[in-house]
Short mmCIF file of C-alpha atoms in Angstrom, two decimals:
data_model
loop_
_atom_site.label_atom_id
_atom_site.label_comp_id
_atom_site.label_asym_id
_atom_site.label_seq_id
_atom_site.Cartn_x
_atom_site.Cartn_y
_atom_site.Cartn_z
CA GLN A 1 94.46 -42.89 40.02
CA VAL A 2 92.66 -44.90 37.08
CA THR A 3 90.06 -47.75 39.29
CA LEU A 4 88.06 -50.49 36.95
CA LYS A 5 85.17 -52.61 38.43
CA GLU A 6 83.16 -55.03 37.13
CA SER A 7 79.46 -56.01 38.62
CA GLY A 8 77.59 -57.62 36.97
CA PRO A 9 75.54 -62.11 38.69
CA ALA A 10 78.02 -64.90 39.84
CA LEU A 11 75.23 -67.42 38.97
CA VAL A 12 73.32 -67.53 35.05
CA LYS A 13 70.97 -69.74 33.58
CA ILE A 14 71.64 -71.03 29.87
CA THR A 15 69.57 -69.03 27.01
CA GLN A 16 69.68 -66.47 29.78
CA THR A 17 71.01 -62.69 28.74
CA LEU A 18 74.07 -61.55 31.24
CA THR A 19 74.96 -58.38 31.84
CA LEU A 20 78.25 -56.92 32.75
CA THR A 21 78.82 -53.83 34.19
CA CYS A 22 82.73 -51.26 34.44
CA THR A 23 82.53 -48.98 36.98
CA PHE A 24 86.09 -47.17 36.48
CA SER A 25 87.12 -43.42 37.71
CA GLY A 26 90.38 -41.53 36.94
CA PHE A 27 89.70 -40.98 33.28
CA SER A 28 86.08 -40.31 31.25
CA LEU A 29 85.18 -41.83 28.33
CA SER A 30 84.77 -38.60 26.37
CA THR A 31 87.80 -37.92 26.54
CA SER A 32 89.19 -38.06 22.77
CA GLY A 33 90.75 -41.32 22.93
CA MET A 34 89.61 -43.06 25.75
CA ARG A 35 88.31 -46.41 25.27
CA VAL A 36 87.21 -49.46 27.75
CA SER A 37 87.20 -53.40 26.77
CA TRP A 38 85.49 -56.03 27.90
CA ILE A 39 87.67 -59.40 28.35
CA ARG A 40 87.15 -63.21 29.29
CA GLN A 41 88.89 -65.88 30.74
CA SER A 42 87.58 -69.62 30.35
CA PRO A 43 89.02 -71.74 33.33
CA GLY A 44 92.24 -73.11 32.25
CA LYS A 45 91.68 -71.24 29.86
CA ALA A 46 93.77 -67.85 27.59
CA LEU A 47 92.87 -64.49 28.00
CA GLU A 48 89.58 -63.32 25.66
CA TRP A 49 89.34 -60.02 24.25
CA LEU A 50 85.76 -58.88 23.19
CA ALA A 51 83.83 -55.99 23.37
CA ARG A 52 85.48 -53.41 22.96
CA ILE A 53 83.39 -49.50 22.29
CA ASP A 54 85.83 -45.83 22.06
CA TRP A 55 85.90 -42.25 23.77
CA ASP A 56 83.02 -41.15 19.98
CA ASP A 57 80.49 -44.24 20.82
CA ASP A 58 82.45 -46.41 17.56
CA LYS A 59 82.17 -49.88 19.09
CA PHE A 60 83.90 -53.38 18.12
CA TYR A 61 83.47 -56.93 18.80
CA SER A 62 84.96 -60.38 18.36
CA THR A 63 84.36 -62.31 15.41
CA SER A 64 83.01 -65.23 16.49
CA LEU A 65 80.85 -63.42 19.38
CA LYS A 66 79.30 -60.58 18.08
CA THR A 67 75.99 -61.68 16.78
CA ARG A 68 75.41 -61.92 21.25
CA LEU A 69 77.20 -59.15 22.71
CA THR A 70 76.34 -55.41 22.98
CA ILE A 71 79.10 -53.02 24.71
CA SER A 72 76.94 -49.16 25.26
CA LYS A 73 78.69 -46.34 27.57
CA ASP A 74 77.72 -44.73 30.23
CA THR A 75 79.85 -41.39 30.01
CA SER A 76 77.65 -39.20 33.16
CA LYS A 77 78.09 -42.82 34.96
CA ASN A 78 81.51 -43.28 34.33
CA GLN A 79 80.29 -47.03 33.71
CA VAL A 80 80.73 -49.40 30.79
CA VAL A 81 78.21 -52.12 30.24
CA LEU A 82 78.36 -55.57 28.07
CA THR A 83 75.43 -57.47 27.33
CA MET A 84 75.45 -61.56 26.26
CA THR A 85 72.54 -63.31 25.34
CA ASN A 86 72.00 -66.09 25.17
CA MET A 87 73.92 -67.86 27.85
CA ASP A 88 75.56 -71.00 27.57
CA PRO A 89 78.00 -73.47 30.28
CA VAL A 90 81.32 -72.85 27.98
CA ASP A 91 81.03 -68.98 28.82
CA THR A 92 81.52 -69.59 31.65
CA ALA A 93 84.74 -67.23 32.74
CA THR A 94 86.44 -64.77 34.72
CA TYR A 95 84.73 -61.07 33.25
CA TYR A 96 87.44 -58.76 33.19
CA CYS A 97 87.03 -55.10 31.46
CA ALA A 98 89.47 -52.73 31.68
CA ARG A 99 90.91 -48.93 29.88
CA MET A 100 93.36 -49.67 26.36
CA GLY A 101 95.89 -46.85 25.48
CA VAL A 102 96.32 -44.92 21.76
CA VAL A 103 98.28 -47.71 20.69
CA TYR A 104 95.77 -50.45 22.29
CA GLN A 105 98.06 -51.86 24.93
CA HIS A 106 95.24 -52.26 27.97
CA ASP A 107 97.01 -50.08 30.40
CA TYR A 108 94.78 -50.85 33.24
CA TRP A 109 92.67 -53.90 34.25
CA GLY A 110 89.19 -54.11 36.83
CA GLN A 111 89.22 -57.60 39.33
CA GLY A 112 87.42 -59.28 37.33
CA THR A 113 83.68 -61.36 37.72
CA LEU A 114 83.57 -64.85 38.08
CA VAL A 115 80.11 -65.48 36.01
CA THR A 116 78.96 -69.16 35.61
CA VAL A 117 76.80 -70.46 34.10
CA SER A 118 74.67 -73.35 34.89
CA SER A 119 70.74 -74.82 34.07
CA GLN B 1 93.56 -72.34 18.86
CA SER B 2 94.77 -68.32 19.53
CA VAL B 3 95.63 -66.45 16.51
CA LEU B 4 99.15 -65.94 18.44
CA THR B 5 101.24 -68.34 19.89
CA GLN B 6 103.45 -68.28 21.96
CA PRO B 7 105.00 -71.90 23.46
CA PRO B 8 102.50 -73.68 26.84
CA SER B 9 105.46 -72.91 29.47
CA VAL B 10 109.09 -72.42 30.04
CA SER B 11 111.43 -72.72 32.75
CA GLY B 12 114.13 -70.96 34.31
CA ALA B 13 116.43 -71.32 37.77
CA PRO B 14 116.21 -68.01 39.99
CA GLY B 15 118.54 -65.20 38.50
CA GLN B 16 118.44 -67.33 34.96
CA ARG B 17 117.26 -65.38 31.87
CA VAL B 18 114.10 -67.06 29.31
CA THR B 19 113.07 -65.99 26.70
CA ILE B 20 109.08 -66.72 25.97
CA SER B 21 108.06 -66.11 21.76
CA CYS B 22 104.90 -64.97 20.40
CA THR B 23 104.02 -66.08 16.31
CA GLY B 24 101.12 -64.35 14.02
CA THR B 25 101.11 -63.89 10.57
CA SER B 26 101.42 -60.78 8.53
CA SER B 27 97.27 -59.84 9.44
CA ASN B 28 98.05 -59.08 13.13
CA ILE B 29 102.14 -58.69 13.76
CA GLY B 30 103.59 -59.14 10.72
CA THR B 31 101.50 -56.01 9.23
CA GLY B 32 103.16 -53.90 11.64
CA TYR B 33 99.84 -53.79 14.90
CA ASP B 34 102.31 -53.18 18.12
CA VAL B 35 102.82 -56.17 20.25
CA HIS B 36 102.22 -55.66 24.27
CA TRP B 37 102.59 -58.44 27.00
CA TYR B 38 100.79 -59.02 29.99
CA GLN B 39 102.12 -61.21 33.69
CA HIS B 40 98.89 -62.46 34.90
CA LEU B 41 98.33 -63.58 37.96
CA PRO B 42 96.25 -66.38 39.25
CA GLY B 43 93.33 -64.48 41.12
CA THR B 44 94.54 -61.50 40.00
CA ALA B 45 94.02 -59.02 37.53
CA PRO B 46 96.80 -58.50 33.77
CA LYS B 47 98.89 -56.65 34.18
CA LEU B 48 100.82 -54.59 31.86
CA LEU B 49 104.58 -55.12 31.74
CA ILE B 50 106.00 -54.27 27.35
CA TYR B 51 103.77 -52.21 25.52
CA SER B 52 104.60 -51.66 22.10
CA ASN B 53 106.90 -53.85 21.28
CA THR B 54 109.58 -52.57 23.62
CA ASN B 55 108.82 -50.36 25.87
CA ARG B 56 108.35 -51.22 30.11
CA PRO B 57 105.50 -48.86 31.82
CA SER B 58 106.76 -47.06 34.92
CA GLY B 59 107.46 -49.26 38.44
CA VAL B 60 108.27 -52.04 35.85
CA PRO B 61 111.78 -53.58 36.44
CA ASP B 62 114.25 -53.28 33.90
CA ARG B 63 114.66 -57.29 33.90
CA PHE B 64 111.94 -57.18 31.34
CA SER B 65 112.15 -57.06 27.80
CA GLY B 66 110.42 -56.93 24.44
CA SER B 67 111.73 -57.57 21.00
CA LYS B 68 110.11 -58.05 17.52
CA SER B 69 111.21 -58.62 14.15
CA GLY B 70 109.03 -59.51 11.86
CA THR B 71 105.53 -61.15 12.34
CA SER B 72 107.39 -61.88 15.50
CA ALA B 73 108.01 -60.80 19.04
CA SER B 74 109.21 -62.28 22.31
CA LEU B 75 109.18 -60.94 26.47
CA ALA B 76 112.68 -61.49 27.79
CA ILE B 77 112.90 -61.83 31.40
CA THR B 78 116.63 -61.86 33.16
CA GLY B 79 117.34 -62.73 37.06
CA LEU B 80 114.60 -65.28 37.52
CA GLN B 81 112.72 -64.86 40.69
CA ALA B 82 110.62 -66.52 42.56
CA GLU B 83 108.56 -64.17 42.22
CA ASP B 84 108.24 -64.50 38.14
CA GLU B 85 106.27 -67.29 38.37
CA ALA B 86 102.82 -66.23 36.48
CA ASP B 87 100.90 -67.20 32.90
CA TYR B 88 102.48 -64.82 30.82
CA TYR B 89 100.04 -63.13 27.40
CA CYS B 90 101.23 -61.37 23.83
CA GLN B 91 98.07 -59.73 22.27
CA SER B 92 98.06 -57.31 19.73
CA TYR B 93 95.87 -56.06 16.67
CA ASP B 94 94.74 -58.16 14.19
CA SER B 95 93.25 -56.50 10.67
CA SER B 96 91.47 -59.82 9.65
CA LEU B 97 89.43 -60.03 12.37
CA SER B 98 89.70 -56.40 13.41
CA GLY B 99 89.77 -56.39 16.12
CA VAL B 100 92.38 -57.33 19.23
CA VAL B 101 94.18 -61.01 19.69
CA PHE B 102 95.61 -62.47 22.27
CA GLY B 103 97.98 -65.14 22.88
CA GLY B 104 96.63 -68.75 24.00
CA GLY B 105 99.42 -67.88 27.85
CA THR B 106 102.95 -68.89 28.69
CA ARG B 107 103.31 -70.17 31.40
CA LEU B 108 106.66 -69.37 33.46
CA THR B 109 108.19 -72.10 36.33
CA VAL B 110 110.76 -70.79 38.02
CA LEU B 111 112.21 -74.15 39.48
#
């Protein structure tokens, strides 16, 4: 059974760095073909893909947020970590991690974690 | 402004058929990248509904079907039920952006 769960602060201040952790089970990110994405949804807006990390440690980022994002993995802990620098109120959103399958579909998702950016 | 274009809303009565379109460009759907569809109920995790244009994951009713042609894709829902009321998103890959792209989402209202 594949599960993913996001964790991190519910509230961050403007200009701070956000660190989110995705803890998963039911698969290994050291297995060929496995990938994990981070996706967010701001209130009233669409899903927005942020970043992805692959089993071979390849990393991919949203073009518009690339300079602010870092994704990493700890295979031994079954965790993927996303950091986002210089947080702004427009970054207020529910952040999801999701497993990405071989045809780039997101087949399993976490429940999401709401992050509010405030002064 | 999302890279993939969906209608903001669609509606239908119980039992009816509705379709949701997803229009892309030559750098995503038109290049041959697969289209995937998700159902998103408020406060829950998005659920994969259709993958690789036409395929249903195990457990998804056959009332849901997908198609793709050229630079567009469509999700069809037949036998509409109240529980289908949700937001629906299409997703593909964009070669010019080198990343995953989502549609703007479509809210389905069951009248």
